[in-house]
XYZ file of C-alpha atoms in Angstrom:
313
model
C 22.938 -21.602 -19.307
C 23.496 -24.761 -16.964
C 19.906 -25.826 -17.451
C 21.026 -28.898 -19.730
C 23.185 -30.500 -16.984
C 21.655 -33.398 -14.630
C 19.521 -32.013 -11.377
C 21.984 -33.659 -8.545
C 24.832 -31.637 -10.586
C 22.726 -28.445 -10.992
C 21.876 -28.799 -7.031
C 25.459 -28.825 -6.158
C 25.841 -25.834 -8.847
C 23.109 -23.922 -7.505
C 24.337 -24.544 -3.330
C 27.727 -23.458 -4.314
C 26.160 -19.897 -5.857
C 23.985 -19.308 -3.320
C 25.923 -19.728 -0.543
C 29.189 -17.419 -2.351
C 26.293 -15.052 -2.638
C 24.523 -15.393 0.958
C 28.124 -15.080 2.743
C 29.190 -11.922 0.262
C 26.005 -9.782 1.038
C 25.933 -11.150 4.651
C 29.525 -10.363 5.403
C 28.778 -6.809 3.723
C 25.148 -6.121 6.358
C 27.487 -7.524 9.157
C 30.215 -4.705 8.347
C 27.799 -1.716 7.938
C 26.234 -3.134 11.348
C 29.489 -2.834 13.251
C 29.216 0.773 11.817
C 25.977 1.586 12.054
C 26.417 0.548 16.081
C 29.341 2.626 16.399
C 27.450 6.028 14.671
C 26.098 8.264 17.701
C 23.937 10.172 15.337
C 20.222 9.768 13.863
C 20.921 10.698 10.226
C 23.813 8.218 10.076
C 22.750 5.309 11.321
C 19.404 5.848 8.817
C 21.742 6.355 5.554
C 23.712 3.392 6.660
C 20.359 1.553 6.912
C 19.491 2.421 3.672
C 22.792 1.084 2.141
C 21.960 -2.336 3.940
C 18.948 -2.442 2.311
C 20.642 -1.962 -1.372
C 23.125 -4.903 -0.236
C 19.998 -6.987 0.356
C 18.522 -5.936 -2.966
C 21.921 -7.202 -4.531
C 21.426 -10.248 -2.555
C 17.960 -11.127 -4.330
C 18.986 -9.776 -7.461
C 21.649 -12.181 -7.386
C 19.609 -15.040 -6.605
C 17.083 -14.069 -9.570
C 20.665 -14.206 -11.764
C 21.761 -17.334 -10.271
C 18.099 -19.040 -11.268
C 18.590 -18.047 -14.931
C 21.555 -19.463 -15.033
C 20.595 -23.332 -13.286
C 16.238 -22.983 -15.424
C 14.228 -21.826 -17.892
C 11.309 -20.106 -15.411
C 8.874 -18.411 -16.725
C 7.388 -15.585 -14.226
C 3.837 -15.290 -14.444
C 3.438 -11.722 -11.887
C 0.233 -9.507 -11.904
C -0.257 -6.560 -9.779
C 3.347 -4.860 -9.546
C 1.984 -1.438 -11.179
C -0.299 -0.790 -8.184
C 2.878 -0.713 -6.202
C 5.133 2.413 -4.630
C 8.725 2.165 -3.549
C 8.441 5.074 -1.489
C 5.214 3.087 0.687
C 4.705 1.076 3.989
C 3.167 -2.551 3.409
C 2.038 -5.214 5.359
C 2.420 -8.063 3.317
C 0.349 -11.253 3.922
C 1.342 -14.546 2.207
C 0.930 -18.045 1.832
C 3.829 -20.433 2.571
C 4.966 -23.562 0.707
C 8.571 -23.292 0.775
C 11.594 -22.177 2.026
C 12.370 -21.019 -1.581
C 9.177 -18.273 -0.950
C 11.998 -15.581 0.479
C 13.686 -15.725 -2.709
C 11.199 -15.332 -4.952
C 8.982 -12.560 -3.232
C 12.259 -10.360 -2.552
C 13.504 -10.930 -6.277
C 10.371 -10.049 -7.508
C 9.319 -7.440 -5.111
C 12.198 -5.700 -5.062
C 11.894 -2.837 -7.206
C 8.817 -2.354 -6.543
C 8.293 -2.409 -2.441
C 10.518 -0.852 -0.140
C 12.756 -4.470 1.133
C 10.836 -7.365 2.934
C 11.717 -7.120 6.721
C 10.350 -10.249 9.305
C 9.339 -9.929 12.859
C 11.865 -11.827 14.646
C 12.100 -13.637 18.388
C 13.936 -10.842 20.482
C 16.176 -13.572 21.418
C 17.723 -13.681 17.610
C 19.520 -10.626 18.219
C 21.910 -12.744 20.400
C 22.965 -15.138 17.546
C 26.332 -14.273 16.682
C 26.506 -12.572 13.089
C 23.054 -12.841 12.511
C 21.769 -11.194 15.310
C 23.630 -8.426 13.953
C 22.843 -8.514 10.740
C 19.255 -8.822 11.326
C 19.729 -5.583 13.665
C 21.554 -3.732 10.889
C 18.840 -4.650 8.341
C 16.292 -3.010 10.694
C 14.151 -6.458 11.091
C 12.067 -5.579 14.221
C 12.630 -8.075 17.164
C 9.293 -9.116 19.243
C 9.418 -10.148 22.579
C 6.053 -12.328 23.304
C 5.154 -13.253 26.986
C 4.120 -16.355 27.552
C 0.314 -16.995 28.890
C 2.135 -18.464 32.136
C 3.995 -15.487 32.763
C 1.204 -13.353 32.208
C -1.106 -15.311 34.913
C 2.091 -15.049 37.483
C 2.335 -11.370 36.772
C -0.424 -9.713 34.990
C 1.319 -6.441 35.024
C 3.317 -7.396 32.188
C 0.182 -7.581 30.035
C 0.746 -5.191 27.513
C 4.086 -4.381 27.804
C 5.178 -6.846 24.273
C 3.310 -4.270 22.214
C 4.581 -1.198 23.666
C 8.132 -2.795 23.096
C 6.944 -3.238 19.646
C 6.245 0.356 19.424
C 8.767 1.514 20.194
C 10.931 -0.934 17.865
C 8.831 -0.171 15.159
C 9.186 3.576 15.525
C 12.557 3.287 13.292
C 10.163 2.799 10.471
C 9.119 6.297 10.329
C 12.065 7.409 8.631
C 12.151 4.852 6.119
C 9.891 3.193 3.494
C 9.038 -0.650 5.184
C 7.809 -3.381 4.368
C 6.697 -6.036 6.475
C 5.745 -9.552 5.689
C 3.743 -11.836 7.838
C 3.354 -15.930 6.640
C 0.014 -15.986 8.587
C -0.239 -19.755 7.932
C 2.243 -20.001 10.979
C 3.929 -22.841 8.966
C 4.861 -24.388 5.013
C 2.224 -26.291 3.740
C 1.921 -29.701 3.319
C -0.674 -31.660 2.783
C 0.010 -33.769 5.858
C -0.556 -30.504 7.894
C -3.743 -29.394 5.991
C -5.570 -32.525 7.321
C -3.836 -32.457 10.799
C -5.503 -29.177 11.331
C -8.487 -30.189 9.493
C -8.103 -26.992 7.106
C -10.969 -25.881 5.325
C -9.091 -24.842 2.665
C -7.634 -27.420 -0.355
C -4.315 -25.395 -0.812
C -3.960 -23.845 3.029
C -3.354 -23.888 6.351
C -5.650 -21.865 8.750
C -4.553 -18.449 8.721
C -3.721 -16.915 12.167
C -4.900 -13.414 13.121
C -2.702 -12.571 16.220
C 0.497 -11.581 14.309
C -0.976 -8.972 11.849
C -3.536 -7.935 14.560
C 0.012 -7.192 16.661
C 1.442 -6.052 14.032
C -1.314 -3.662 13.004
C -1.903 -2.844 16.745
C 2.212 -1.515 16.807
C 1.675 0.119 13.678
C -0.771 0.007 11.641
C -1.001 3.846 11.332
C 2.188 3.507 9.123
C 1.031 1.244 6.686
C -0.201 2.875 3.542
C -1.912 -0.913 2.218
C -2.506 -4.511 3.210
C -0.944 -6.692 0.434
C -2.036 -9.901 0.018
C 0.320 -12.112 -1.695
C -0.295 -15.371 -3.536
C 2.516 -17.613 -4.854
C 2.214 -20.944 -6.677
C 4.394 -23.692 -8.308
C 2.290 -25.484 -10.911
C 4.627 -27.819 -11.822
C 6.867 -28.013 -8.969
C 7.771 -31.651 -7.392
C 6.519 -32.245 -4.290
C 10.309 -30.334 -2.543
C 9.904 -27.288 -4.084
C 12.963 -25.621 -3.061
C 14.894 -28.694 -4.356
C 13.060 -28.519 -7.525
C 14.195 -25.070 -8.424
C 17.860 -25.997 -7.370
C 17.705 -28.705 -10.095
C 16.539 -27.287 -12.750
C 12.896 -29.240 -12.219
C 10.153 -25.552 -11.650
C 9.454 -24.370 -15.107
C 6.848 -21.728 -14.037
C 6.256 -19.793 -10.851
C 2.927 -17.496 -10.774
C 2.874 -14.398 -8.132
C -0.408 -12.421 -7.486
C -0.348 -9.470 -5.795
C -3.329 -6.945 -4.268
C -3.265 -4.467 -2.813
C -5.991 -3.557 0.478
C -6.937 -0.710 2.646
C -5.448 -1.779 5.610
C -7.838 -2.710 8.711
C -7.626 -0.813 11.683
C -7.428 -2.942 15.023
C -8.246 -1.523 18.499
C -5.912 -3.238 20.196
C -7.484 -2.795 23.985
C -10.817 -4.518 22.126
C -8.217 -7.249 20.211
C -6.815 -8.330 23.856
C -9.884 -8.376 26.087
C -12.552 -8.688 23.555
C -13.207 -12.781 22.335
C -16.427 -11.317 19.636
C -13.823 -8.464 18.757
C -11.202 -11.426 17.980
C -13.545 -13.130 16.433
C -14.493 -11.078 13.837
C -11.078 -10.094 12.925
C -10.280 -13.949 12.409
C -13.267 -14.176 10.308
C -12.219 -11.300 7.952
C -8.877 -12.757 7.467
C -10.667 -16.610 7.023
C -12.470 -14.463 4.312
C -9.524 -13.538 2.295
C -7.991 -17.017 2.705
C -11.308 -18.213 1.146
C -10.755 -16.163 -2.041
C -6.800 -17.170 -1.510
C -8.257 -21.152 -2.024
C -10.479 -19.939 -4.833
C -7.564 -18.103 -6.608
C -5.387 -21.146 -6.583
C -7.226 -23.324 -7.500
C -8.356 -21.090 -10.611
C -4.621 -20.452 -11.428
C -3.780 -24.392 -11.205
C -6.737 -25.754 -13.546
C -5.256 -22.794 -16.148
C -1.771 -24.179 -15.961
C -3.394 -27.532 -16.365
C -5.529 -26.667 -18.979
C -2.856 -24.569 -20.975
C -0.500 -27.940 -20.573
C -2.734 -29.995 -22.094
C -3.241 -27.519 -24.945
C 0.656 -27.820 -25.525
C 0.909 -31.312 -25.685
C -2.305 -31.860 -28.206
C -0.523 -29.422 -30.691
C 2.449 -31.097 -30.338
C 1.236 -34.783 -30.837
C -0.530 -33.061 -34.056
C 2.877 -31.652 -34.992
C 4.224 -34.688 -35.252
């Protein structure tokens, strides 16, 4: 509707919306969390759960509206059908931008159970998020530090029976959980810091899946491995999309049996580690290969567009 009006314009069109939107849905999780912490019983405090979870689904429903409104994007998704509402996921991705949230929740949502995060314990403390986050059901992870561990080894594994036991919620619900494995966005800057093998990725890192999986991998009914890519994006995505400037956004999804991890061998076992890392290296391999397909289509089909419209002419 806007999409004919400058991008600085647009920006300020889009920031306006998505904040109105942000504080709306916030405000509304914040409210059902001062309710949900004042309910004594079980079954309450799980249906008020599940209404925070339809105000989040509003939330990224809104943002999908709010992106029709400010561009033309054309979705290019494969591997919804494979998907169950009613399941437990583990969902692996890659990273590029702060705009990946939006567009994995908008286009997940009716499909997945709502994307939750493993959060730093000590987010719960931040006023109105911390209770929002709470009210959502995002798990919060306490990590000790190496140092502590040396100065007390008693402590060593007592961060993933607190994840247990924070995770044990999810039994009554359908969860999903998504892990950016990368650790980081990507930028090219950071691929050759780390001296990635990868064109399009950071090094994947094992230990917050194999935690995750270690807490509760029982629950999950599959391992999905997500794949998102901006073909013609600038080089600030998230900027891009609030000015009008992404055209196209391509989302693969797969679905995987999900890996069991002993998690006494994951701790005190380097090989065990090892080859857990190299699994996961293996999947970022095919990630590389997969983007790299999906760019040199977009490319090709481009090029395709423009020949038949210089013979148009």
């Amino acid at each position: 509707m806007f999409n004919f009006l400058p991008g600085p314009l647009l920006f300020v069109i889009s920031s306006i919306l998505l904040i109105i939107n942000t504080a709306i849905c916030g405000s509304l999780v914040c409210i059902g969390g001062l309710f949900k912490l004042l309910t004594p019983f079980k079954a309450g405090r799980v249906n008020i759960t599940r209404l925070m979870n339809r105000f989040m689904w509003l939330w990224a429903t809104c943002n999908g509206g709010i992106l029709r409104l400010i561009a033309k994007i054309e979705w290019d998704v494969k591997g919804l059908d494979q998907l169950d509402k009613n399941g437990w996921y583990l969902v692996i991705s890659n990273h590029l931008s702060g705009f990946d949230i939006a567009a994995q929740t908008y286009i997940l949502r009716n499909h997945i159970p709502m994307l939750k995060f493993f959060l730093k314990k000590e987010l719960i403390y931040v006023p109105i998020m911390g209770l929002g986050c709470w009210a959502l059901d995002m798990p919060f992870m306490n990590r000790t530090s190496p140092e502590k561990l040396k100065k007390n080894p008693k402590l060593k594994g007592k961060d993933l029976e607190t994840t247990r036991k924070a995770c044990e919620k999810f039994r009554d619900l359908p969860t999903s959980i998504i892990n950016y494995v990368e650790g980081s966005r990507f930028t090219e800057e950071k691929r050759d810091r780390q001296n990635s093998p990868y064109r399009y990725l950071l090094r994947p890192k094992a230990g917050g899946i194999a935690f995750a999986l270690s807490a509760m991998g029982e629950q999950f009914s599959h391992l999905l491995n997500v794949t998102v890519v901006y073909p013609d994006a600038p080089k600030d995505i998230l900027a891009g999309v609030m000015q009008g400037k992404v055209s196209k956004i391509v989302i693969r999804v797969e679905a995987l049996p999900v890996p069991e991890v002993d998690d006494k061998q994951y701790f005190s076992n380097a090989e065990y580690r090892a080859q857990f890392q190299r699994w996961l290296n293996g999947i970022w391999q095919e990630k590389d290969e997969q983007i790299h397909g999906l760019l040199a289509e977009h490319k090709a089909s481009t090029s395709s567009y423009r020949e038949l419209a210089e013979r148009s002419r």
